[in-house]
Amino acid sequence: MNVYDEIISMRKNGMMQKEIACGLSITRDKVRYVLKKANLENFLFKKTCAQCDTDFETTGSHAKFCSKRCRGKYNKANNGYQQVCKNCKNTFVKYKEQGFCNKKCQLEYFSSHKKLKEYVPVPKKKYNCIVCRNEYKTTSSVARFCSYECEYAHKVSLKTKYDKKCRECGKHFTTTRSKGKYCSNECGSKFSGRKKEALRRKRISSNGDVHWDISIERLMKRDKAVCYLCNELVLTNLDTNHDYYPSIEHVKPIARGGTHTWDNVKLAHRKCNYEKGTVLL
């Protein structure tokens, strides 16, 4: 008898695929291939019901009952079997084998028999900081600095330094940025402000005549401190960046070819001036 016939005969005797593979010392894939080719992959086993003693066919090799009703009747009549709890030593009845009567006993048993490891603190070692040379204690064997400040100072010292001349104040300074142009943020903001003002004046001059004597104080007197957009009073006792602080508004915007002359400027709140933008009214 070859392996093919042995697999089929063992399957018809009610053996599972795993049992056939172990008995013949072959792989389960080969057993599955032979059974699929012989249409015995879903083989029906002939069983006798343990409750009503009737014969039935099923795909499960461990089935004992022909229906759920028979299984319920059998369990109701037999009530399982008696077992002894490992924790409280009381007897209980269950259908399945288990060592504890409930979950509470199971947790108590494992918590009492669990071996807790003793906490052994890692001893701290003494090191000297490579920056400030102060002595410090730590559990890390790789630590080289006593604080984050020393670590940052060490990283800065490793960077290349450049000697620069400030474009605003003319002072010489050292920096780690190769494209640094200013010695401080104040000098940078001053330079950018002057550059913007120069570009604004250049644009104003390109549009035509310019009246350089225009100021907010003179506009306040001429327009009687009233915003021409919302017809409300302009407040001068506020911060210069406040929404209701006075500003010079160009009726025809500079971006649209307007001129910086008395007939083209009026008084307006900063907020109203910003909301109007470059719109022609």
Coordinates of C-alpha atoms in Angstrom, one line a residue:
M1 CA 0.0 0.0 0.0
N2 CA 1.4 3.4 -1.0
V3 CA 1.3 6.6 1.0
Y4 CA -1.7 7.9 -1.0
D5 CA -3.9 4.8 0.0
E6 CA -2.7 4.9 3.6
I7 CA -3.8 8.5 4.0
I8 CA -7.2 7.8 2.6
S9 CA -7.7 4.7 4.7
M10 CA -6.6 6.5 7.9
R11 CA -8.9 9.4 7.2
K12 CA -11.9 7.0 6.7
N13 CA -11.1 5.4 10.1
G14 CA -11.7 8.8 11.7
M15 CA -8.2 10.2 12.1
M16 CA -7.4 13.9 11.9
Q17 CA -4.9 15.5 9.5
K18 CA -2.4 16.1 12.3
E19 CA -2.6 12.5 13.4
I20 CA -2.1 11.2 9.9
A21 CA 0.9 13.4 9.3
C22 CA 2.6 12.3 12.6
G23 CA 1.8 8.6 12.0
L24 CA 3.3 8.6 8.5
S25 CA 6.1 11.1 9.2
I26 CA 5.0 13.5 6.4
T27 CA 4.0 17.1 6.2
R28 CA 0.5 18.3 6.8
D29 CA 0.5 20.1 3.5
K30 CA 1.0 16.7 1.7
V31 CA -1.9 15.2 3.7
R32 CA -4.1 18.2 2.9
Y33 CA -3.3 17.9 -0.8
V34 CA -4.2 14.2 -0.9
L35 CA -7.4 14.6 1.0
K36 CA -8.4 17.6 -1.2
K37 CA -7.7 15.5 -4.3
A38 CA -9.8 12.6 -3.0
N39 CA -12.6 15.0 -1.8
L40 CA -12.1 13.9 1.8
E41 CA -11.0 17.2 3.2
N42 CA -14.3 17.8 4.9
F43 CA -14.8 14.2 5.9
L44 CA -18.0 13.3 7.8
F45 CA -17.4 11.2 10.9
K46 CA -20.1 8.7 12.0
K47 CA -20.9 9.2 15.7
T48 CA -23.4 8.1 18.3
C49 CA -25.1 10.7 20.5
A50 CA -24.2 10.3 24.2
Q51 CA -27.7 11.5 25.2
C52 CA -30.2 9.9 22.8
D53 CA -28.1 7.1 21.4
T54 CA -28.9 8.0 17.8
D55 CA -26.3 7.8 15.0
F56 CA -25.3 11.1 13.3
E57 CA -22.7 12.4 10.9
T58 CA -20.4 15.4 11.7
T59 CA -17.2 17.1 10.5
G60 CA -15.9 17.3 14.1
S61 CA -14.0 14.3 15.3
H62 CA -14.6 15.0 19.0
A63 CA -18.3 15.7 18.7
K64 CA -20.4 13.8 21.3
F65 CA -24.0 15.1 20.8
C66 CA -26.2 15.3 17.7
S67 CA -27.6 18.7 18.7
K68 CA -27.4 21.5 21.3
R69 CA -30.6 20.2 22.9
C70 CA -29.0 16.9 23.6
R71 CA -25.9 18.5 25.0
G72 CA -28.0 20.7 27.3
K73 CA -30.0 17.7 28.6
Y74 CA -26.8 15.7 29.2
N75 CA -25.1 18.6 31.1
K76 CA -28.3 19.2 33.2
A77 CA -28.5 15.5 34.2
N78 CA -24.8 15.0 35.0
N79 CA -24.0 18.4 36.5
G80 CA -20.3 18.0 35.7
Y81 CA -17.9 16.5 38.2
Q82 CA -16.5 17.5 41.5
Q83 CA -13.2 19.4 41.8
V84 CA -11.1 20.8 44.6
C85 CA -10.0 24.5 44.6
K86 CA -6.3 25.0 45.0
N87 CA -6.7 28.2 47.0
C88 CA -9.7 27.7 49.4
K89 CA -9.7 23.9 49.2
N90 CA -13.5 23.9 48.8
T91 CA -15.2 21.4 46.4
F92 CA -17.1 22.7 43.4
V93 CA -18.8 21.2 40.3
K94 CA -17.7 22.2 36.8
Y95 CA -17.9 20.5 33.4
K96 CA -14.4 21.5 32.5
E97 CA -11.2 20.8 34.4
Q98 CA -10.0 23.9 36.3
G99 CA -8.0 24.4 39.4
F100 CA -10.0 27.3 41.0
C101 CA -13.6 27.8 41.8
N102 CA -13.6 31.4 40.7
K103 CA -11.4 34.2 39.5
K104 CA -10.9 35.7 43.0
C105 CA -9.3 32.5 44.3
Q106 CA -7.1 32.3 41.2
L107 CA -5.8 35.9 41.7
E108 CA -5.2 35.3 45.4
Y109 CA -3.3 32.1 44.7
F110 CA -1.0 33.6 42.1
S111 CA -0.4 36.8 44.1
S112 CA 0.6 34.8 47.2
H113 CA 2.9 32.4 45.3
K114 CA 4.5 35.0 43.1
K115 CA 8.1 35.7 44.0
L116 CA 8.9 39.4 44.2
K117 CA 12.4 40.4 43.1
E118 CA 14.3 42.5 45.6
Y119 CA 15.0 46.0 44.4
V120 CA 18.7 46.6 44.4
P121 CA 19.5 50.3 43.7
V122 CA 22.3 51.0 41.2
P123 CA 25.2 52.6 43.0
K124 CA 26.2 56.1 41.8
K125 CA 29.7 56.8 40.7
K126 CA 31.7 60.0 40.9
Y127 CA 32.8 61.8 37.7
N128 CA 34.3 65.1 36.8
C129 CA 32.6 67.4 34.3
I130 CA 34.7 68.0 31.2
V131 CA 33.6 71.6 31.0
C132 CA 33.5 73.1 34.6
R133 CA 35.6 70.3 36.2
N134 CA 33.2 70.0 39.1
E135 CA 32.6 66.6 40.7
Y136 CA 29.1 65.0 40.3
K137 CA 27.4 61.7 40.9
T138 CA 25.4 59.7 38.4
T139 CA 24.4 56.1 37.6
S140 CA 25.2 56.5 33.9
S141 CA 28.5 55.3 32.7
V142 CA 28.4 57.5 29.6
A143 CA 27.7 60.9 31.3
R144 CA 30.3 63.5 30.7
F145 CA 28.5 66.7 31.9
C146 CA 27.1 67.8 35.2
S147 CA 24.2 69.8 33.7
Y148 CA 22.5 70.7 30.4
E149 CA 24.2 74.1 30.5
C150 CA 27.7 72.5 30.4
E151 CA 26.6 70.2 27.6
Y152 CA 25.3 73.1 25.6
A153 CA 28.5 75.1 26.2
H154 CA 30.6 72.1 25.0
K155 CA 28.6 71.8 21.8
V156 CA 29.0 75.6 21.1
S157 CA 32.7 75.4 21.7
L158 CA 33.0 72.6 19.1
K159 CA 31.4 74.8 16.4
T160 CA 33.6 77.0 14.2
K161 CA 33.5 80.7 15.1
Y162 CA 33.5 83.6 12.6
D163 CA 34.7 87.2 13.1
K164 CA 32.1 89.6 11.6
K165 CA 31.4 93.3 11.4
C166 CA 27.8 94.5 12.2
R167 CA 26.2 96.1 9.2
E168 CA 24.2 98.5 11.5
C169 CA 26.5 99.7 14.3
G170 CA 29.9 98.7 12.8
K171 CA 31.1 96.7 15.8
H172 CA 33.1 93.5 15.5
F173 CA 31.6 90.3 17.0
T174 CA 32.1 86.6 16.9
T175 CA 29.3 84.1 15.9
T176 CA 28.9 80.5 15.0
R177 CA 26.6 81.4 12.0
S178 CA 28.5 81.8 8.7
K179 CA 25.9 84.1 7.3
G180 CA 25.5 86.3 10.4
K181 CA 25.4 90.0 9.6
Y182 CA 24.3 91.7 12.9
C183 CA 25.6 91.7 16.4
S184 CA 22.1 91.6 18.0
N185 CA 18.5 91.4 17.2
E186 CA 18.1 95.1 17.8
C187 CA 20.6 96.0 15.1
G188 CA 18.9 93.6 12.7
S189 CA 15.5 95.2 13.3
K190 CA 16.9 98.7 12.9
F191 CA 18.6 97.8 9.6
S192 CA 15.5 96.1 8.2
G193 CA 13.3 99.1 9.3
R194 CA 15.6 101.6 7.6
K195 CA 15.6 99.5 4.4
K196 CA 11.8 99.3 4.3
E197 CA 11.6 103.0 4.9
A198 CA 14.0 103.7 2.0
L199 CA 12.0 101.5 -0.3
R200 CA 8.7 103.2 0.7
R201 CA 10.2 106.7 0.1
K202 CA 11.5 105.5 -3.3
R203 CA 8.1 104.3 -4.3
I204 CA 6.4 107.5 -3.0
S205 CA 8.9 109.6 -5.0
S206 CA 8.3 107.6 -8.2
N207 CA 4.5 108.4 -8.2
G208 CA 4.9 112.2 -8.4
D209 CA 5.0 115.2 -6.1
V210 CA 5.8 114.6 -2.4
H211 CA 4.8 116.8 0.5
W212 CA 7.3 115.8 3.2
D213 CA 5.7 118.2 5.7
I214 CA 2.7 115.8 6.2
S215 CA 2.4 114.5 9.8
I216 CA -0.2 113.0 12.1
E217 CA -0.3 116.1 14.3
R218 CA -1.2 118.3 11.4
L219 CA -3.8 115.8 10.1
M220 CA -5.3 115.8 13.5
K221 CA -5.8 119.5 13.4
R222 CA -7.1 119.6 9.8
D223 CA -9.5 116.6 10.1
K224 CA -10.5 117.5 13.7
A225 CA -9.4 114.1 15.1
V226 CA -12.1 112.2 13.2
C227 CA -11.5 109.0 11.2
Y228 CA -12.9 109.6 7.7
L229 CA -13.7 105.9 7.2
C230 CA -15.8 105.2 10.4
N231 CA -16.5 108.9 11.5
E232 CA -15.3 108.2 15.1
L233 CA -12.8 110.1 17.2
V234 CA -9.1 109.1 17.0
L235 CA -7.5 108.4 20.4
T236 CA -3.9 109.6 20.8
N237 CA -3.4 108.4 24.4
L238 CA -3.2 104.8 23.4
D239 CA -0.2 102.6 22.5
T240 CA 1.1 103.2 19.0
N241 CA 0.2 99.7 18.0
H242 CA -3.4 99.9 19.2
D243 CA -6.2 99.5 16.6
Y244 CA -7.6 103.0 17.3
Y245 CA -4.4 104.9 17.2
P246 CA -4.2 107.5 14.3
S247 CA -2.5 106.8 11.0
I248 CA -2.0 108.5 7.6
E249 CA -4.4 107.1 5.1
H250 CA -3.9 107.6 1.3
V251 CA -7.3 107.9 -0.5
K252 CA -5.7 106.6 -3.6
P253 CA -3.2 104.0 -2.4
I254 CA 0.5 104.4 -3.2
A255 CA 0.5 100.9 -4.8
R256 CA -2.1 102.2 -7.3
G257 CA -0.1 105.3 -8.2
G258 CA -1.4 107.6 -5.5
T259 CA 0.8 110.6 -4.3
H260 CA 1.9 111.6 -0.9
T261 CA 0.3 115.0 -1.0
W262 CA -2.2 116.9 1.2
D263 CA -5.1 116.4 -1.2
N264 CA -4.6 112.6 -1.2
V265 CA -4.1 112.0 2.6
K266 CA -6.6 111.8 5.4
L267 CA -6.8 110.7 9.0
A268 CA -7.9 107.2 9.9
H269 CA -7.6 104.6 12.6
R270 CA -4.9 101.9 12.2
K271 CA -7.5 99.2 12.1
C272 CA -9.6 101.1 9.5
N273 CA -6.5 101.8 7.4
Y274 CA -5.5 98.1 7.5
E275 CA -9.0 96.9 6.6
K276 CA -9.3 99.3 3.6
G277 CA -6.0 98.1 2.2
T278 CA -5.5 99.0 -1.5
V279 CA -9.2 99.4 -2.3
L280 CA -10.4 102.5 -4.1
L281 CA -13.4 104.1 -2.4

